CSV table of C-alpha atoms in Angstrom, one decimal:
chain,number,residue,atom,x,y,z
A,22,LEU,CA,69.8,96.5,31.8
A,23,ARG,CA,67.1,95.2,34.2
A,24,LEU,CA,67.3,98.4,36.2
A,25,SER,CA,67.0,100.6,33.1
A,26,ALA,CA,63.9,98.7,31.9
A,27,TRP,CA,62.4,99.1,35.3
A,28,THR,CA,62.9,102.8,35.4
A,29,ARG,CA,61.4,103.2,31.9
A,30,ARG,CA,58.3,101.4,33.1
A,31,THR,CA,57.9,103.5,36.2
A,32,ARG,CA,58.2,106.9,34.6
A,33,PRO,CA,55.2,109.3,35.0
A,34,LYS,CA,52.7,109.3,32.1
A,35,ARG,CA,53.3,113.0,31.3
A,36,GLU,CA,57.0,112.3,30.9
A,37,GLN,CA,56.3,109.3,28.7
A,38,ARG,CA,53.9,111.4,26.6
A,39,ALA,CA,56.6,114.1,26.2
A,40,MET,CA,59.2,111.5,25.3
A,41,GLU,CA,57.0,109.9,22.7
A,42,ARG,CA,56.6,113.1,20.7
A,43,ASP,CA,58.8,113.7,17.7
A,44,PRO,CA,61.9,116.0,18.1
A,45,CYS,CA,61.3,119.6,17.4
A,46,PRO,CA,62.6,120.0,13.8
A,47,HIS,CA,60.5,117.0,12.7
A,48,ARG,CA,57.6,118.0,14.9
A,49,ILE,CA,56.8,121.1,12.8
A,50,LEU,CA,56.5,119.1,9.6
A,51,ASP,CA,54.5,116.4,11.3
A,52,ASP,CA,52.0,118.9,12.7
A,53,LEU,CA,51.8,120.7,9.3
A,54,GLY,CA,50.9,117.5,7.6
A,55,GLY,CA,48.5,116.3,10.3
A,56,ALA,CA,46.7,119.6,10.5
A,57,PHE,CA,46.3,119.8,6.7
A,58,ALA,CA,44.9,116.3,6.6
A,59,MET,CA,42.5,117.0,9.4
A,60,GLY,CA,41.3,120.2,7.8
A,61,ALA,CA,41.0,118.7,4.4
A,62,ILE,CA,39.0,115.7,5.7
A,63,GLY,CA,36.7,117.8,7.8
A,64,GLY,CA,36.3,120.3,5.0
A,65,THR,CA,35.4,117.5,2.6
A,66,VAL,CA,32.7,116.2,4.9
A,67,TRP,CA,31.3,119.7,5.7
A,68,HIS,CA,31.3,121.2,2.2
A,69,SER,CA,30.0,118.0,0.6
A,70,VAL,CA,26.9,118.3,2.7
A,71,ALA,CA,26.7,122.1,2.3
A,72,GLY,CA,27.2,121.9,-1.4
A,73,ALA,CA,24.5,119.3,-1.9
A,74,ARG,CA,22.0,121.3,0.2
A,75,ASN,CA,22.7,124.5,-1.7
A,76,SER,CA,22.4,122.9,-5.1
A,77,PRO,CA,19.2,122.6,-7.1
A,78,SER,CA,17.5,119.3,-7.5
A,79,GLY,CA,19.2,117.0,-10.0
A,80,GLU,CA,22.6,118.7,-9.6
A,81,ARG,CA,23.3,118.0,-5.9
A,82,LEU,CA,26.1,115.5,-6.6
A,83,ALA,CA,27.9,118.0,-9.0
A,84,GLY,CA,27.3,120.8,-6.6
A,85,SER,CA,28.7,118.8,-3.7
A,86,LEU,CA,31.9,117.8,-5.7
A,87,TYR,CA,32.4,121.4,-6.8
A,88,ALA,CA,32.1,122.7,-3.2
A,89,VAL,CA,34.6,120.1,-2.0
A,90,ARG,CA,37.2,120.9,-4.7
A,91,ALA,CA,36.8,124.6,-4.1
A,92,ARG,CA,36.7,124.9,-0.3
A,93,ALA,CA,38.2,121.7,1.3
A,94,PRO,CA,41.9,122.5,0.3
A,95,VAL,CA,41.5,126.1,1.6
A,96,LEU,CA,40.3,124.8,5.0
A,97,GLY,CA,43.1,122.3,5.0
A,98,GLY,CA,45.6,125.1,4.3
A,99,ASN,CA,44.2,127.2,7.1
A,100,PHE,CA,44.6,124.3,9.5
A,101,ALA,CA,48.2,123.7,8.3
A,102,VAL,CA,49.2,127.3,8.9
A,103,TRP,CA,47.8,127.2,12.4
A,104,GLY,CA,49.5,123.9,13.2
A,105,GLY,CA,52.8,125.0,11.7
A,106,LEU,CA,52.9,128.3,13.6
A,107,PHE,CA,51.9,126.6,16.8
A,108,SER,CA,54.6,124.0,16.5
A,109,THR,CA,57.2,126.6,15.6
A,110,PHE,CA,56.4,128.7,18.7
A,111,ASP,CA,56.3,125.5,20.8
A,112,CYS,CA,59.8,124.4,19.6
A,113,ALA,CA,61.2,127.9,20.2
A,114,LEU,CA,59.9,127.9,23.8
A,115,VAL,CA,61.3,124.5,24.4
A,116,ALA,CA,64.7,125.6,23.1
A,117,MET,CA,64.6,128.8,25.3
A,118,ARG,CA,63.2,127.3,28.5
A,119,GLY,CA,64.8,123.9,28.2
A,120,LYS,CA,61.7,121.9,29.3
A,121,GLU,CA,58.3,120.9,28.1
A,122,ASP,CA,55.2,121.7,30.2
A,123,PRO,CA,51.7,123.1,29.6
A,124,TRP,CA,52.9,126.7,29.7
A,125,ASN,CA,54.6,126.1,26.4
A,126,ALA,CA,51.4,125.1,24.7
A,127,ILE,CA,49.4,128.0,26.3
A,128,VAL,CA,51.9,130.6,25.2
A,129,SER,CA,52.2,129.1,21.8
A,130,GLY,CA,48.5,129.2,21.3
A,131,ALA,CA,48.3,132.8,22.3
A,132,ALA,CA,51.2,133.8,20.0
A,133,THR,CA,49.7,131.8,17.1
A,134,GLY,CA,46.4,133.6,17.5
A,135,TYR,CA,48.1,137.0,17.7
A,136,VAL,CA,50.1,136.4,14.5
A,137,LEU,CA,47.1,135.1,12.5
A,138,ALA,CA,45.1,138.2,13.4
A,139,ALA,CA,47.9,140.7,13.2
A,140,ARG,CA,46.5,142.2,9.9
A,141,GLY,CA,43.4,143.4,11.6
A,142,GLY,CA,45.3,145.6,14.1
A,143,TRP,CA,46.6,145.2,17.6
A,144,ARG,CA,43.1,145.1,19.1
A,145,ALA,CA,41.9,142.2,17.0
A,146,ALA,CA,45.3,140.5,17.4
A,147,SER,CA,45.0,140.8,21.2
A,148,ARG,CA,41.5,139.3,21.3
A,149,SER,CA,42.7,136.4,19.1
A,150,ALA,CA,45.7,135.9,21.3
A,151,ALA,CA,43.4,135.8,24.4
A,152,VAL,CA,41.1,133.3,22.7
A,153,GLY,CA,44.0,131.1,21.7
A,154,GLY,CA,45.6,131.1,25.1
A,155,VAL,CA,42.3,130.4,26.9
A,156,LEU,CA,41.5,127.6,24.5
A,157,LEU,CA,44.9,125.9,24.9
A,158,ALA,CA,44.7,126.3,28.7
A,159,MET,CA,41.3,124.5,28.7
A,160,ILE,CA,42.8,121.7,26.5
A,161,GLU,CA,45.8,121.3,28.7
A,162,GLY,CA,43.7,121.4,31.9
A,163,LEU,CA,41.4,118.8,30.6
A,164,ASN,CA,44.3,116.6,29.5
A,165,HIS,CA,45.9,116.9,32.9
A,166,PHE,CA,42.6,116.0,34.6
A,167,LEU,CA,42.1,113.0,32.4
A,168,LEU,CA,45.7,111.8,33.2
A,169,ARG,CA,45.0,112.1,36.9
A,170,LEU,CA,41.8,110.1,36.6
A,171,ALA,CA,43.4,107.3,34.6
A,172,PRO,CA,44.3,104.3,36.7
A,173,GLN,CA,48.0,104.0,37.3
A,174,ALA,CA,49.5,100.6,37.5
A,175,PRO,CA,51.7,100.0,40.6
A,176,PRO,CA,55.4,100.1,39.8
A,177,PRO,CA,56.8,96.6,39.3
A,178,SER,CA,58.9,95.4,42.2
A,179,MET,CA,62.5,94.7,41.6
A,180,PRO,CA,63.3,91.0,41.6
A,181,PRO,CA,65.4,89.9,44.7
A,182,PRO,CA,69.1,89.3,44.0
A,183,GLN,CA,69.7,85.6,43.3
A,184,ALA,CA,72.2,83.8,45.6
A,185,PRO,CA,75.0,81.9,43.9
A,186,ALA,CA,74.2,78.3,43.3
A,187,ALA,CA,75.5,76.0,46.1
A,188,ALA,CA,78.2,73.4,45.3
A,189,TYR,CA,76.7,70.0,44.7
A,190,ALA,CA,77.6,67.5,47.4
A,191,PRO,CA,76.7,63.9,46.6
A,192,PRO,CA,75.2,61.8,49.4
A,193,ALA,CA,77.4,59.8,51.7
A,194,GLY,CA,76.2,56.4,50.5
A,195,ALA,CA,76.2,57.2,46.8
A,196,LEU,CA,77.8,54.7,44.4
A,197,GLY,CA,81.5,55.3,43.8
A,198,VAL,CA,81.8,58.2,46.3
A,199,ALA,CA,84.0,56.2,48.8
A,200,ALA,CA,86.3,55.0,46.0
A,201,ARG,CA,86.7,58.5,44.6
A,202,GLN,CA,87.4,59.9,48.1
A,203,GLN,CA,90.0,57.1,48.7
A,204,LEU,CA,91.8,58.0,45.4
A,205,VAL,CA,91.8,61.7,46.4
A,206,ASN,CA,93.1,61.0,49.9
A,207,GLU,CA,95.9,58.7,48.8
A,208,PRO,CA,99.3,60.4,48.3
A,209,VAL,CA,101.0,60.3,44.9
A,210,LEU,CA,103.6,57.6,44.9
A,211,SER,CA,107.0,57.9,43.2
A,212,GLY,CA,108.2,55.3,40.7
A,213,ALA,CA,110.3,53.2,43.1
A,214,THR,CA,107.6,53.2,45.8
A,215,ALA,CA,105.0,52.2,43.3
A,216,ASP,CA,107.2,49.2,42.2
A,217,ALA,CA,107.7,48.1,45.8
A,218,SER,CA,104.0,48.3,46.5
A,219,ASP,CA,103.3,46.2,43.4
A,220,VAL,CA,105.7,43.5,44.6
A,221,LEU,CA,104.1,43.4,48.0
A,222,MET,CA,100.7,43.1,46.5
A,223,GLN,CA,101.9,40.2,44.3
A,224,ASP,CA,103.3,38.4,47.4
A,225,LYS,CA,100.0,38.8,49.2
A,226,TRP,CA,98.2,37.3,46.3
């Protein structure tokens, strides 16, 4: 148990980050919800300001609320579609390649961009795939750079093996030690010998 805890503490940061992520079937739903929430919150902030600026004086609050109701869910849905497709491609690559590395994210970003722009033709889809791949490559490169700059704690040293506790030996002049040693060293007497020794002791007294 002590060795397993030590190996968990000394794993690389990238491996710990990969292990902390949710498993693939649940990762897709998690990214869907997270992307929708991020898009909805960002859309609320953006369209509330834009709706207030584009509304006439005296109706800015009503215009802001109307813009938020009309546009914020749409932006959240667009983010959710992008996050869901990205996680689906990422999980598919993990299942096919059997490992998680930055190439999965880069290829997933390119594939997501291609699928989202497929209705505009192969030229537009190719441009979108290139943008998605380059964007994810920049994100992964920045993440790797920040991980290398982060200070790494030295691995904890294994505690030395503890020697078995030595048997306790009482000091030579301790009280009662001589009597106990005498009892241990004396042979066990039979019944007749014990009676004879009792008689001799009585005669001495």
